[in-house]
C-alpha cells in the first residue's frame, strides 16, 4: 500500500518535470466530469421588452449611453435566443455536452425586481427551456444573476444599497421554487468583481457609476450578503427536497510573479488576494472575511486620505461566519494570465493595491486587448485555488477566447484544446478537484462594451440576418472530439 502510494506520488512529479509547460498530456477525464457550454441572458436572449419583461440596467445603459458601446449596439435582439432556444439546444446536442450553463433574466421573471409582480410568461419561457434541455439529456446549470439588475433597484442605488440583498433572496426563492425540481446546479452571482469594479468603480459597464474605491466596495459587500442569503435560503427551504448544489462564479486570471524574486512572489500573492481573494476569501477560506492584506491596505490608505473609516466596509462577526462556507462548489471563470511586480498600480481597476500588471509580448494576442493565450497559467491558477482554499470542488464555469475570424476559428480551437489539457494536468498531476468545464460561449453574443465587435462563440451567429442563423465553427468540431474522447488520445490512437 505504502509502496503504491509512494509510486503514485512519485510518477506525477516525474512526469511534471519531464514535461515542458506547453507539452500535450494524454489522458482522459473521469466519467463524472461534465463538459458544457455557457451563455447569459442579456448577451443572447433579446426580447428585451417582450411578454412583460421589465427594464434592467443593461437595457437602460445601452439605450442611454450607446457611445460607451464600441459599435453603439445593444442586446435588444442579440442572438434572439428568446425565440431560438430550441436551435441552441440542437447545437448543444450536436456538441455532445452534458451541461448547459445559462442565466435567468431577473426582470423577465419579476419585471420590477420585487415579488409584487411575477411574470408568468417569464417563468413559462424558462420552463420551456429547462424542459427541452432535460428531454434532450442536457443538465441545466442556472446563474441567477449575470449583471442585469432590474432598473427599479438601480434607482435606489443598486448594489450599493444593502437592502438589495433581501430583494435578491426573494427573487432566488421564486427561481428555486419554480425550477428547483429540475435544476440541481445553481450559481448565485456571476463575477461580482467585474460587476463591482467595472459597473460601480470605473463605469465601463452598467450601471456606469464612477466611484472607484468606494461604490465598488459597497456593491461587493452587498453582493456577498446577497449570495449568502440565497445560499442559506436554499439550504433551509429546498435542500432536502431538491438535493441541489449552490455556488458562485468568480473571475480570476492567473497573476503570476514576473520573476522568481521574493518581491515579485509577494506582489503576485497580493494581486491574487485583491482580485480573487476579495470574494473568495470570505466564502472559501478557513478564516472567512476579506483578505487581511485588503483590510490593512485599504484602512491605511483611507486614513491617510482623511476618511473617518476604511472605505472597505466591515462585516460583523455574525456575517463573517454566515458568509464563510456558503458555497457547495467554486465556480471559476478563467481566460488569461498577467505578470505581477511590486510598484504603484498601473491599472485604473486597482486603486488601493501596490502592484503592476503586464503581459509578455511573446504571448499570442487575440481580438480582446486583455486576453492573451497563456494555457499554462490555467494550471497554476487551479493549483493556487486548491492550496488557498483546501481543495474545493471546482467547476470551470467559463473559459474561452475572443476573435473576429468567422467560422475558420483555428485560434479558438487551439485555445480550448490547450486550456482543457492544462486543466487535465491540474486534475491528474496536481490533484485538483475540478469536476466540470463550461466553454464560453455556445454562440456569438453581445460582448458588453465591445458590442458585437468581438466574438466568443463555438457557433457563429449572423447578427445582420433577422433569422440569426447558428453555424458551427471549426472550434466546435475540436471541442466535440475532446468530449467524445473524454479527453486526449495519445497520437498513436489517432492514426
Ligand atoms: C465573463 C463574463 O461572465 C461574460 O459575460 C463575458 O462575455 C466573458 N467574460 C468574456 O468577456
Tab-separated table of C-alpha atoms and ligand atoms in Angstrom:
chain	number	residue	atom	x	y	z
A	1	UNK	CA	0.000	0.000	0.000
A	2	UNK	CA	2.724	2.377	1.105
A	3	UNK	CA	4.832	1.460	-1.901
A	4	UNK	CA	1.860	2.029	-4.179
A	5	UNK	CA	1.219	5.411	-2.581
A	6	UNK	CA	4.869	6.340	-2.977
A	7	UNK	CA	4.906	5.307	-6.612
A	8	UNK	CA	1.679	7.194	-7.260
A	9	UNK	CA	3.004	10.391	-5.784
A	10	UNK	CA	6.388	9.946	-7.469
A	11	UNK	CA	5.172	9.295	-11.011
A	12	UNK	CA	3.193	12.523	-11.384
A	13	UNK	CA	6.088	14.632	-10.137
A	14	UNK	CA	8.435	12.834	-12.523
A	15	UNK	CA	6.002	13.495	-15.333
A	16	UNK	CA	5.766	17.155	-14.421
A	17	UNK	CA	9.486	17.505	-14.535
A	18	UNK	CA	9.795	15.597	-17.792
A	19	UNK	CA	7.010	17.543	-19.431
A	20	UNK	CA	7.512	21.044	-20.782
A	21	UNK	CA	4.865	23.620	-19.860
A	22	UNK	CA	3.354	23.546	-23.341
A	23	UNK	CA	3.504	19.797	-23.962
A	24	UNK	CA	0.259	17.926	-24.509
A	25	UNK	CA	-0.650	15.442	-21.816
A	26	UNK	CA	-2.536	12.368	-22.985
A	27	UNK	CA	-5.167	11.069	-20.622
A	28	UNK	CA	-8.921	11.139	-20.106
A	29	UNK	CA	-11.395	12.759	-17.716
A	30	UNK	CA	-13.344	10.668	-15.233
A	31	UNK	CA	-16.907	9.720	-16.069
A	32	UNK	CA	-18.420	12.138	-13.590
A	33	UNK	CA	-16.658	15.095	-15.221
A	34	UNK	CA	-19.182	17.344	-17.013
A	35	UNK	CA	-18.429	19.144	-20.259
A	36	UNK	CA	-20.690	22.018	-21.163
A	37	UNK	CA	-21.104	25.416	-22.724
A	38	UNK	CA	-22.233	28.707	-21.220
A	39	UNK	CA	-24.184	31.849	-22.084
A	40	UNK	CA	-26.006	34.624	-20.235
A	41	UNK	CA	-29.467	36.123	-20.594
A	42	UNK	CA	-28.696	39.693	-21.642
A	43	UNK	CA	-25.989	38.539	-24.067
A	44	UNK	CA	-28.154	36.117	-26.051
A	45	UNK	CA	-31.885	36.371	-25.346
A	46	UNK	CA	-33.082	39.600	-26.928
A	47	UNK	CA	-36.844	40.050	-26.427
A	48	UNK	CA	-35.918	42.946	-24.199
A	49	UNK	CA	-39.488	44.072	-23.601
A	50	UNK	CA	-41.389	41.098	-24.835
A	51	UNK	CA	-44.135	39.292	-22.896
A	52	UNK	CA	-43.964	41.613	-19.911
A	53	UNK	CA	-40.217	41.737	-19.269
A	54	UNK	CA	-39.187	44.764	-17.195
A	55	UNK	CA	-36.241	47.084	-17.853
A	56	UNK	CA	-32.840	46.212	-16.419
A	57	UNK	CA	-29.599	48.180	-16.040
A	58	UNK	CA	-28.132	46.905	-19.309
A	59	UNK	CA	-31.277	47.922	-21.225
A	60	UNK	CA	-31.001	51.390	-19.709
A	61	UNK	CA	-27.204	51.660	-20.056
A	62	UNK	CA	-27.066	50.689	-23.737
A	63	UNK	CA	-30.085	52.798	-24.682
A	64	UNK	CA	-28.812	55.898	-22.909
A	65	UNK	CA	-25.061	55.594	-23.470
A	66	UNK	CA	-24.669	53.969	-26.855
A	67	UNK	CA	-21.325	55.772	-27.251
A	68	UNK	CA	-19.942	53.595	-24.461
A	69	UNK	CA	-20.549	50.506	-26.606
A	70	UNK	CA	-17.934	50.044	-29.355
A	71	UNK	CA	-20.460	49.589	-32.164
A	72	UNK	CA	-23.279	51.514	-30.434
A	73	UNK	CA	-25.252	48.274	-30.278
A	74	UNK	CA	-27.322	46.653	-27.540
A	75	UNK	CA	-28.932	43.369	-26.513
A	76	UNK	CA	-32.462	44.251	-27.666
A	77	UNK	CA	-32.438	41.308	-30.080
A	78	UNK	CA	-28.958	39.855	-29.530
A	79	UNK	CA	-28.883	36.217	-30.750
A	80	UNK	CA	-32.673	36.087	-30.324
A	81	UNK	CA	-32.481	33.052	-28.074
A	82	UNK	CA	-35.801	34.083	-26.570
A	83	UNK	CA	-37.273	32.685	-29.778
A	84	UNK	CA	-34.496	30.382	-30.921
A	85	UNK	CA	-33.804	28.421	-27.740
A	86	UNK	CA	-34.669	25.156	-29.486
A	87	UNK	CA	-31.928	25.800	-32.044
A	88	UNK	CA	-29.496	26.412	-29.197
A	89	UNK	CA	-30.435	23.091	-27.663
A	90	UNK	CA	-29.949	21.357	-31.008
A	91	UNK	CA	-26.388	22.639	-31.244
A	92	UNK	CA	-25.711	21.668	-27.624
A	93	UNK	CA	-26.793	18.180	-28.629
A	94	UNK	CA	-24.620	18.242	-31.685
A	95	UNK	CA	-21.641	19.174	-29.480
A	96	UNK	CA	-22.421	16.282	-27.157
A	97	UNK	CA	-22.225	18.333	-23.948
A	98	UNK	CA	-23.660	17.100	-20.667
A	99	UNK	CA	-24.426	20.544	-19.225
A	100	UNK	CA	-25.669	23.946	-20.363
A	101	UNK	CA	-24.972	26.970	-18.177
A	102	UNK	CA	-27.328	29.891	-18.812
A	103	UNK	CA	-28.680	32.742	-16.713
A	104	UNK	CA	-32.180	33.863	-15.800
A	105	UNK	CA	-33.178	37.406	-16.584
A	106	UNK	CA	-34.361	38.734	-13.212
A	107	UNK	CA	-36.604	41.384	-14.795
A	108	UNK	CA	-38.152	38.846	-17.185
A	109	UNK	CA	-39.403	36.923	-14.152
A	110	UNK	CA	-40.000	39.900	-11.822
A	111	UNK	CA	-40.484	42.949	-14.092
A	112	UNK	CA	-39.981	45.424	-11.240
A	113	UNK	CA	-37.459	43.271	-9.434
A	114	UNK	CA	-39.636	42.622	-6.394
A	115	UNK	CA	-42.147	39.819	-5.949
A	116	UNK	CA	-45.248	42.019	-6.016
A	117	UNK	CA	-45.458	41.191	-9.708
A	118	UNK	CA	-44.471	37.761	-11.049
A	119	UNK	CA	-44.476	37.497	-14.836
A	120	UNK	CA	-45.922	34.104	-15.707
A	121	UNK	CA	-44.644	34.421	-19.293
A	122	UNK	CA	-41.108	34.748	-17.957
A	123	UNK	CA	-41.489	31.638	-15.836
A	124	UNK	CA	-43.010	29.871	-18.838
A	125	UNK	CA	-40.023	30.718	-21.061
A	126	UNK	CA	-37.517	29.224	-18.634
A	127	UNK	CA	-39.760	26.209	-18.037
A	128	UNK	CA	-39.787	25.518	-21.765
A	129	UNK	CA	-36.021	25.939	-21.969
A	130	UNK	CA	-35.337	23.698	-18.976
A	131	UNK	CA	-37.782	21.012	-20.092
A	132	UNK	CA	-36.373	20.965	-23.602
A	133	UNK	CA	-32.850	20.631	-22.218
A	134	UNK	CA	-33.827	17.762	-19.983
A	135	UNK	CA	-35.692	15.926	-22.687
A	136	UNK	CA	-32.508	16.160	-24.767
A	137	UNK	CA	-30.444	14.718	-21.928
A	138	UNK	CA	-28.695	18.004	-21.047
A	139	UNK	CA	-28.359	19.126	-17.444
A	140	UNK	CA	-29.244	22.769	-16.763
A	141	UNK	CA	-26.833	24.872	-14.674
A	142	UNK	CA	-28.513	28.155	-13.818
A	143	UNK	CA	-26.997	31.511	-12.896
A	144	UNK	CA	-29.438	33.733	-11.027
A	145	UNK	CA	-27.609	36.978	-11.714
A	146	UNK	CA	-25.393	37.770	-14.690
A	147	UNK	CA	-25.204	41.585	-14.280
A	148	UNK	CA	-28.757	42.522	-15.347
A	149	UNK	CA	-30.193	44.198	-12.246
A	150	UNK	CA	-33.815	45.355	-12.570
A	151	UNK	CA	-33.656	49.101	-13.219
A	152	UNK	CA	-36.027	49.918	-10.368
A	153	UNK	CA	-33.353	48.805	-7.904
A	154	UNK	CA	-30.692	50.916	-9.568
A	155	UNK	CA	-32.848	53.914	-8.874
A	156	UNK	CA	-32.341	53.030	-5.189
A	157	UNK	CA	-28.550	52.866	-5.574
A	158	UNK	CA	-28.346	49.344	-6.989
A	159	UNK	CA	-25.880	47.028	-5.272
A	160	UNK	CA	-24.503	49.869	-3.125
A	161	UNK	CA	-27.771	49.664	-1.190
A	162	UNK	CA	-27.720	46.709	1.202
A	163	UNK	CA	-31.455	46.264	1.006
A	164	UNK	CA	-30.984	44.833	-2.494
A	165	UNK	CA	-29.599	41.670	-0.887
A	166	UNK	CA	-33.028	40.951	0.603
A	167	UNK	CA	-34.714	41.533	-2.744
A	168	UNK	CA	-32.190	39.190	-4.337
A	169	UNK	CA	-33.087	36.491	-1.813
A	170	UNK	CA	-36.807	36.977	-2.610
A	171	UNK	CA	-36.008	36.546	-6.306
A	172	UNK	CA	-33.896	33.478	-5.562
A	173	UNK	CA	-36.839	31.919	-3.726
A	174	UNK	CA	-39.081	32.450	-6.773
A	175	UNK	CA	-36.485	30.792	-9.015
A	176	UNK	CA	-35.759	27.902	-6.635
A	177	UNK	CA	-39.457	27.128	-6.240
A	178	UNK	CA	-40.271	27.432	-9.935
A	179	UNK	CA	-37.325	25.434	-11.302
A	180	UNK	CA	-35.663	23.653	-8.365
A	181	UNK	CA	-37.371	20.340	-9.078
A	182	UNK	CA	-35.346	20.129	-12.320
A	183	UNK	CA	-32.329	22.414	-11.778
A	184	UNK	CA	-29.710	20.896	-9.475
A	185	UNK	CA	-26.806	23.240	-10.164
A	186	UNK	CA	-27.233	26.875	-9.182
A	187	UNK	CA	-24.901	29.854	-9.331
A	188	UNK	CA	-25.986	32.887	-7.354
A	189	UNK	CA	-23.855	35.650	-8.900
A	190	UNK	CA	-21.607	35.854	-11.916
A	191	UNK	CA	-18.275	37.655	-11.479
A	192	UNK	CA	-19.098	40.022	-8.618
A	193	UNK	CA	-15.615	41.570	-9.033
A	194	UNK	CA	-16.410	42.711	-12.586
A	195	UNK	CA	-19.894	43.878	-11.598
A	196	UNK	CA	-18.380	45.920	-8.737
A	197	UNK	CA	-15.298	47.387	-10.394
A	198	UNK	CA	-16.494	47.864	-13.971
A	199	UNK	CA	-20.079	48.697	-13.020
A	200	UNK	CA	-19.601	50.841	-9.903
A	201	UNK	CA	-15.879	51.712	-9.951
A	202	UNK	CA	-14.856	52.815	-13.450
A	203	UNK	CA	-18.276	52.935	-15.112
A	204	UNK	CA	-17.369	50.905	-18.185
A	205	UNK	CA	-20.303	48.548	-17.581
A	206	UNK	CA	-23.861	49.154	-16.403
A	207	UNK	CA	-24.881	50.948	-14.259
A	208	UNK	CA	-21.931	53.159	-15.270
A	209	UNK	CA	-21.023	54.591	-11.885
A	210	UNK	CA	-17.540	56.098	-11.474
A	211	UNK	CA	-16.677	55.721	-7.822
A	212	UNK	CA	-13.596	53.539	-7.609
A	213	UNK	CA	-12.585	52.594	-4.082
A	214	UNK	CA	-15.985	53.417	-2.600
A	215	UNK	CA	-19.071	52.283	-4.514
A	216	UNK	CA	-17.313	49.170	-5.833
A	217	UNK	CA	-16.559	48.021	-2.267
A	218	UNK	CA	-20.129	48.774	-1.174
A	219	UNK	CA	-21.525	46.848	-4.144
A	220	UNK	CA	-19.240	43.891	-3.464
A	221	UNK	CA	-20.270	43.910	0.197
A	222	UNK	CA	-23.968	43.723	-0.674
A	223	UNK	CA	-23.324	41.010	-3.248
A	224	UNK	CA	-21.522	38.817	-0.700
A	225	UNK	CA	-24.521	39.145	1.605
A	226	UNK	CA	-26.982	38.551	-1.236
A	227	UNK	CA	-25.117	35.408	-2.251
A	228	UNK	CA	-25.150	34.145	1.336
A	229	UNK	CA	-28.843	34.869	1.856
A	230	UNK	CA	-29.707	32.907	-1.298
A	231	UNK	CA	-27.434	30.045	-0.248
A	232	UNK	CA	-28.938	29.860	3.245
A	233	UNK	CA	-32.429	30.038	1.831
A	234	UNK	CA	-31.792	27.087	-0.463
A	235	UNK	CA	-30.375	25.030	2.398
A	236	UNK	CA	-33.303	25.910	4.655
A	237	UNK	CA	-36.209	25.595	2.273
A	238	UNK	CA	-35.163	23.500	-0.723
A	239	UNK	CA	-32.142	21.318	0.003
A	240	UNK	CA	-33.986	18.394	1.498
A	241	UNK	CA	-36.458	18.060	-1.321
A	242	UNK	CA	-34.314	19.007	-4.316
A	243	UNK	CA	-30.802	17.983	-3.255
A	244	UNK	CA	-29.073	20.529	-5.469
A	245	UNK	CA	-25.828	22.450	-5.200
A	246	UNK	CA	-25.447	26.215	-4.900
A	247	UNK	CA	-22.226	28.035	-5.802
A	248	UNK	CA	-20.909	31.338	-7.131
A	249	UNK	CA	-18.914	32.124	-10.310
A	250	UNK	CA	-15.732	34.106	-9.566
A	251	UNK	CA	-13.439	35.533	-12.214
A	252	UNK	CA	-9.719	35.019	-11.942
A	253	UNK	CA	-6.739	35.475	-14.175
A	254	UNK	CA	-3.521	33.795	-13.080
A	255	UNK	CA	-1.466	36.671	-11.666
A	256	UNK	CA	1.991	35.171	-11.899
A	257	UNK	CA	5.148	36.577	-10.300
A	258	UNK	CA	7.137	38.329	-13.024
A	259	UNK	CA	10.354	36.715	-11.815
A	260	UNK	CA	11.456	34.309	-9.132
A	261	UNK	CA	12.351	37.132	-6.767
A	262	UNK	CA	10.584	37.140	-3.419
A	263	UNK	CA	9.356	40.691	-4.076
A	264	UNK	CA	7.579	39.544	-7.248
A	265	UNK	CA	6.187	36.490	-5.485
A	266	UNK	CA	4.786	38.684	-2.734
A	267	UNK	CA	3.296	41.069	-5.274
A	268	UNK	CA	1.668	38.151	-7.076
A	269	UNK	CA	0.120	36.954	-3.798
A	270	UNK	CA	-1.135	40.460	-3.043
A	271	UNK	CA	-2.657	40.672	-6.527
A	272	UNK	CA	-4.381	37.303	-6.174
A	273	UNK	CA	-5.906	38.486	-2.884
A	274	UNK	CA	-7.136	41.804	-4.278
A	275	UNK	CA	-8.626	40.099	-7.326
A	276	UNK	CA	-9.854	36.618	-6.451
A	277	UNK	CA	-9.493	36.867	-2.652
A	278	UNK	CA	-11.883	39.824	-2.356
A	279	UNK	CA	-14.791	37.419	-2.975
A	280	UNK	CA	-13.200	34.005	-2.474
A	281	UNK	CA	-11.581	34.605	0.924
A	282	UNK	CA	-14.855	35.481	2.706
A	283	UNK	CA	-16.543	32.366	1.305
A	284	UNK	CA	-13.868	29.705	0.853
A	285	UNK	CA	-11.031	30.395	3.340
A	286	UNK	CA	-10.896	28.833	6.805
A	287	UNK	CA	-10.858	32.264	8.491
A	288	UNK	CA	-13.531	33.969	6.399
A	289	UNK	CA	-13.830	37.773	5.957
A	290	UNK	CA	-11.927	39.895	3.433
A	291	UNK	CA	-8.262	39.012	2.889
A	292	UNK	CA	-6.162	40.553	5.708
A	293	UNK	CA	-3.977	42.392	3.174
A	294	UNK	CA	-7.009	44.113	1.638
A	295	UNK	CA	-8.308	45.163	5.035
A	296	UNK	CA	-4.941	46.542	6.170
A	297	UNK	CA	-4.006	48.360	2.978
A	298	UNK	CA	-7.418	49.921	2.357
A	299	UNK	CA	-7.740	51.013	6.002
A	300	UNK	CA	-4.298	52.649	5.914
A	301	UNK	CA	-4.959	54.430	2.618
A	302	UNK	CA	-8.367	55.610	3.755
A	303	UNK	CA	-6.845	57.040	6.936
A	304	UNK	CA	-4.132	58.867	5.002
A	305	UNK	CA	-6.754	60.329	2.733
A	306	UNK	CA	-8.628	61.702	5.758
A	307	UNK	CA	-11.596	59.315	5.812
A	308	UNK	CA	-13.219	58.643	9.158
A	309	UNK	CA	-13.216	54.909	8.469
A	310	UNK	CA	-11.967	52.428	5.901
A	311	UNK	CA	-13.608	52.681	2.503
A	312	UNK	CA	-13.859	48.887	2.650
A	313	UNK	CA	-16.963	48.110	4.710
A	314	UNK	CA	-16.738	45.803	7.713
A	315	UNK	CA	-18.625	42.572	8.317
A	316	UNK	CA	-19.909	41.799	11.804
A	317	UNK	CA	-18.572	38.556	13.319
A	318	UNK	CA	-22.006	37.062	12.655
A	319	UNK	CA	-21.827	37.868	8.931
A	320	UNK	CA	-18.243	36.639	8.712
A	321	UNK	CA	-19.347	33.246	9.927
A	322	UNK	CA	-22.502	33.154	7.805
A	323	UNK	CA	-20.623	34.001	4.592
A	324	UNK	CA	-17.850	31.517	5.354
A	325	UNK	CA	-18.642	28.159	3.779
A	326	UNK	CA	-21.699	29.484	1.919
A	327	UNK	CA	-20.950	27.587	-1.287
A	328	UNK	CA	-21.174	23.960	-2.320
A	329	UNK	CA	-18.702	24.499	-5.123
A	330	UNK	CA	-16.276	27.052	-6.556
A	331	UNK	CA	-17.379	28.324	-9.973
A	332	UNK	CA	-14.334	29.639	-11.810
A	333	UNK	CA	-14.295	31.901	-14.869
A	334	UNK	CA	-10.803	31.965	-16.346
A	335	UNK	CA	-9.376	33.455	-19.542
A	336	UNK	CA	-5.818	34.728	-19.281
A	337	UNK	CA	-2.649	35.451	-17.286
A	338	UNK	CA	-0.794	38.584	-16.188
A	339	UNK	CA	2.681	39.072	-14.757
A	340	UNK	CA	3.000	40.911	-11.478
A	341	UNK	CA	5.716	43.012	-9.900
A	342	UNK	CA	5.580	45.434	-6.985
A	343	UNK	CA	5.038	49.149	-7.610
A	344	UNK	CA	2.449	51.878	-7.824
A	345	UNK	CA	-0.616	50.414	-9.520
A	346	UNK	CA	-0.569	50.826	-13.316
A	347	UNK	CA	-4.222	49.921	-13.747
A	348	UNK	CA	-7.279	52.114	-13.156
A	349	UNK	CA	-9.014	48.972	-11.904
A	350	UNK	CA	-6.734	48.640	-8.874
A	351	UNK	CA	-6.779	51.777	-6.750
A	352	UNK	CA	-5.664	50.549	-3.371
A	353	UNK	CA	-3.033	47.934	-4.133
A	354	UNK	CA	0.678	48.206	-4.804
A	355	UNK	CA	1.426	46.027	-7.786
A	356	UNK	CA	1.790	46.366	-11.520
A	357	UNK	CA	0.324	44.079	-14.155
A	358	UNK	CA	1.901	43.351	-17.526
A	359	UNK	CA	1.640	40.689	-20.198
A	360	UNK	CA	4.512	39.139	-22.085
A	361	UNK	CA	4.880	40.309	-25.685
A	362	UNK	CA	5.602	36.756	-26.774
A	363	UNK	CA	2.161	35.536	-25.652
A	364	UNK	CA	-0.257	35.258	-28.595
A	365	UNK	CA	-2.723	38.126	-28.632
A	366	UNK	CA	-6.419	37.888	-29.502
A	367	UNK	CA	-9.249	40.199	-30.509
A	368	UNK	CA	-9.685	41.239	-26.848
A	369	UNK	CA	-6.865	43.533	-25.702
A	370	UNK	CA	-6.813	41.968	-22.191
A	371	UNK	CA	-6.847	38.373	-23.359
A	372	UNK	CA	-3.547	36.716	-24.293
A	373	UNK	CA	-3.311	32.984	-24.806
A	374	UNK	CA	-1.402	31.501	-21.850
A	375	UNK	CA	-2.610	27.922	-21.290
A	376	UNK	CA	-0.091	27.048	-18.550
A	377	UNK	CA	-1.469	29.850	-16.358
A	378	UNK	CA	-4.726	27.908	-16.012
A	379	UNK	CA	-2.958	25.014	-14.305
A	380	UNK	CA	-1.100	27.342	-11.920
A	381	UNK	CA	-4.336	29.079	-11.015
A	382	UNK	CA	-6.149	25.815	-10.277
A	383	UNK	CA	-3.271	24.750	-8.056
A	384	UNK	CA	-3.308	28.106	-6.240
A	385	UNK	CA	-7.045	27.693	-5.555
A	386	UNK	CA	-6.523	24.168	-4.310
A	387	UNK	CA	-3.864	25.302	-1.877
A	388	UNK	CA	-5.533	28.521	-0.736
A	389	UNK	CA	-8.982	27.089	-0.108
A	390	UNK	CA	-8.326	23.491	0.874
A	391	UNK	CA	-9.229	21.650	-2.334
A	392	UNK	CA	-12.715	22.951	-3.036
A	393	UNK	CA	-14.879	21.273	-5.655
A	394	UNK	CA	-14.259	23.453	-8.717
A	395	UNK	CA	-16.478	23.805	-11.763
A	396	UNK	CA	-14.936	25.878	-14.522
A	397	UNK	CA	-17.981	27.976	-15.315
A	398	UNK	CA	-16.315	29.899	-18.186
A	399	UNK	CA	-13.231	29.632	-20.373
A	400	UNK	CA	-12.825	30.868	-23.921
A	401	UNK	CA	-11.251	33.326	-26.331
A	402	UNK	CA	-12.251	36.303	-28.472
A	403	UNK	CA	-11.761	36.673	-32.217
A	404	UNK	CA	-13.456	38.076	-35.284
A	405	UNK	CA	-12.472	35.458	-37.803
A	406	UNK	CA	-15.785	33.780	-38.605
A	407	UNK	CA	-16.106	30.025	-38.743
A	408	UNK	CA	-12.479	29.259	-39.530
A	409	UNK	CA	-11.505	29.927	-35.922
A	410	UNK	CA	-8.327	27.915	-35.577
A	411	UNK	CA	-7.035	30.053	-32.723
A	412	UNK	CA	-10.151	29.232	-30.655
A	413	UNK	CA	-9.903	25.524	-31.498
A	414	UNK	CA	-6.301	25.510	-30.296
A	415	UNK	CA	-7.129	27.643	-27.240
A	416	UNK	CA	-9.786	25.243	-25.935
A	417	UNK	CA	-7.640	22.220	-26.654
A	418	UNK	CA	-4.660	23.608	-24.762
A	419	UNK	CA	-6.585	25.074	-21.843
A	420	UNK	CA	-8.567	21.863	-21.369
A	421	UNK	CA	-5.308	19.960	-21.470
A	422	UNK	CA	-3.812	22.156	-18.732
A	423	UNK	CA	-6.929	21.572	-16.645
A	424	UNK	CA	-6.452	17.834	-17.133
A	425	UNK	CA	-2.853	18.169	-15.901
A	426	UNK	CA	-4.137	20.071	-12.856
A	427	UNK	CA	-6.536	17.207	-12.104
A	428	UNK	CA	-4.277	14.265	-12.824
A	429	UNK	CA	-0.871	15.587	-11.848
A	430	UNK	CA	-1.674	18.153	-9.148
A	431	UNK	CA	-4.743	16.511	-7.613
A	432	UNK	CA	-7.083	19.469	-8.176
A	433	UNK	CA	-10.742	18.661	-7.606
A	434	UNK	CA	-12.180	20.008	-10.884
A	435	UNK	CA	-15.455	18.410	-11.941
A	436	UNK	CA	-16.741	20.427	-14.903
A	437	UNK	CA	-15.813	22.719	-17.788
A	438	UNK	CA	-18.207	25.153	-19.474
A	439	UNK	CA	-16.831	26.669	-22.678
A	440	UNK	CA	-17.620	30.358	-23.119
A	441	UNK	CA	-19.541	30.635	-25.231
A	442	UNK	CA	-22.001	28.385	-27.015
A	443	UNK	CA	-22.828	31.076	-29.578
A	444	UNK	CA	-21.570	34.517	-30.588
A	445	UNK	CA	-23.271	37.131	-28.453
A	446	UNK	CA	-23.348	40.694	-27.143
A	447	UNK	CA	-19.931	41.217	-25.559
A	448	UNK	CA	-20.851	44.093	-23.230
A	449	UNK	CA	-18.916	47.296	-24.032
A	450	UNK	CA	-17.432	45.597	-27.111
A	451	UNK	CA	-20.902	45.056	-28.540
A	452	UNK	CA	-20.732	42.608	-31.450
A	453	UNK	CA	-17.187	43.630	-32.454
A	454	UNK	CA	-15.568	40.558	-30.941
A	455	UNK	CA	-16.892	37.019	-30.735
A	456	UNK	CA	-16.566	34.180	-28.239
A	457	UNK	CA	-18.908	31.562	-29.757
A	458	UNK	CA	-18.227	27.970	-30.746
A	459	UNK	CA	-21.059	28.638	-33.187
A	460	UNK	CA	-21.305	31.828	-35.206
A	461	UNK	CA	-24.419	33.965	-35.311
A	462	UNK	CA	-25.053	36.345	-38.193
A	463	UNK	CA	-26.333	39.474	-36.458
A	464	UNK	CA	-27.257	41.089	-39.791
A	465	UNK	CA	-29.670	38.285	-40.622
A	466	UNK	CA	-33.077	38.584	-38.932
A	467	UNK	CA	-33.099	34.787	-38.625
A	468	UNK	CA	-29.855	34.856	-36.607
A	469	UNK	CA	-28.655	31.522	-38.057
A	470	UNK	CA	-26.203	29.484	-35.955
A	471	UNK	CA	-23.297	27.930	-37.891
A	472	UNK	CA	-20.704	25.530	-36.485
A	473	UNK	CA	-17.175	26.925	-36.279
A	474	UNK	CA	-14.045	24.757	-36.509
A	475	UNK	CA	-13.618	25.069	-32.731
A	476	UNK	CA	-16.952	23.362	-32.120
A	477	UNK	CA	-15.668	20.312	-34.005
A	478	UNK	CA	-12.483	20.176	-31.966
A	479	UNK	CA	-14.420	20.572	-28.705
A	480	UNK	CA	-16.878	17.905	-29.808
A	481	UNK	CA	-13.994	15.498	-30.432
A	482	UNK	CA	-12.496	16.165	-26.983
A	483	UNK	CA	-15.892	15.487	-25.404
A	484	UNK	CA	-16.376	12.331	-27.452
A	485	UNK	CA	-12.949	11.006	-26.423
A	486	UNK	CA	-13.449	12.327	-22.886
A	487	UNK	CA	-10.019	13.875	-23.146
A	488	UNK	CA	-6.966	13.354	-25.294
A	489	UNK	CA	-5.909	10.175	-27.009
A	490	UNK	CA	-2.189	9.633	-27.490
A	491	UNK	CA	-1.166	10.241	-31.133
A	492	UNK	CA	-0.785	6.512	-31.950
A	493	UNK	CA	-4.511	6.027	-31.146
A	494	UNK	CA	-5.455	8.655	-33.641
A	495	UNK	CA	-3.887	7.009	-36.677
B	1	LIG	C1	-17.001	36.832	-18.384
B	1	LIG	C2	-18.456	37.168	-18.381
B	1	LIG	O1	-19.115	36.421	-17.409
B	1	LIG	C3	-19.108	37.006	-19.739
B	1	LIG	O2	-20.354	37.608	-19.682
B	1	LIG	C4	-18.225	37.592	-20.821
B	1	LIG	O3	-18.834	37.553	-22.081
B	1	LIG	C5	-16.909	36.847	-20.839
B	1	LIG	N1	-16.252	37.043	-19.573
B	1	LIG	C6	-15.948	37.290	-21.940
B	1	LIG	O4	-15.527	38.574	-21.703
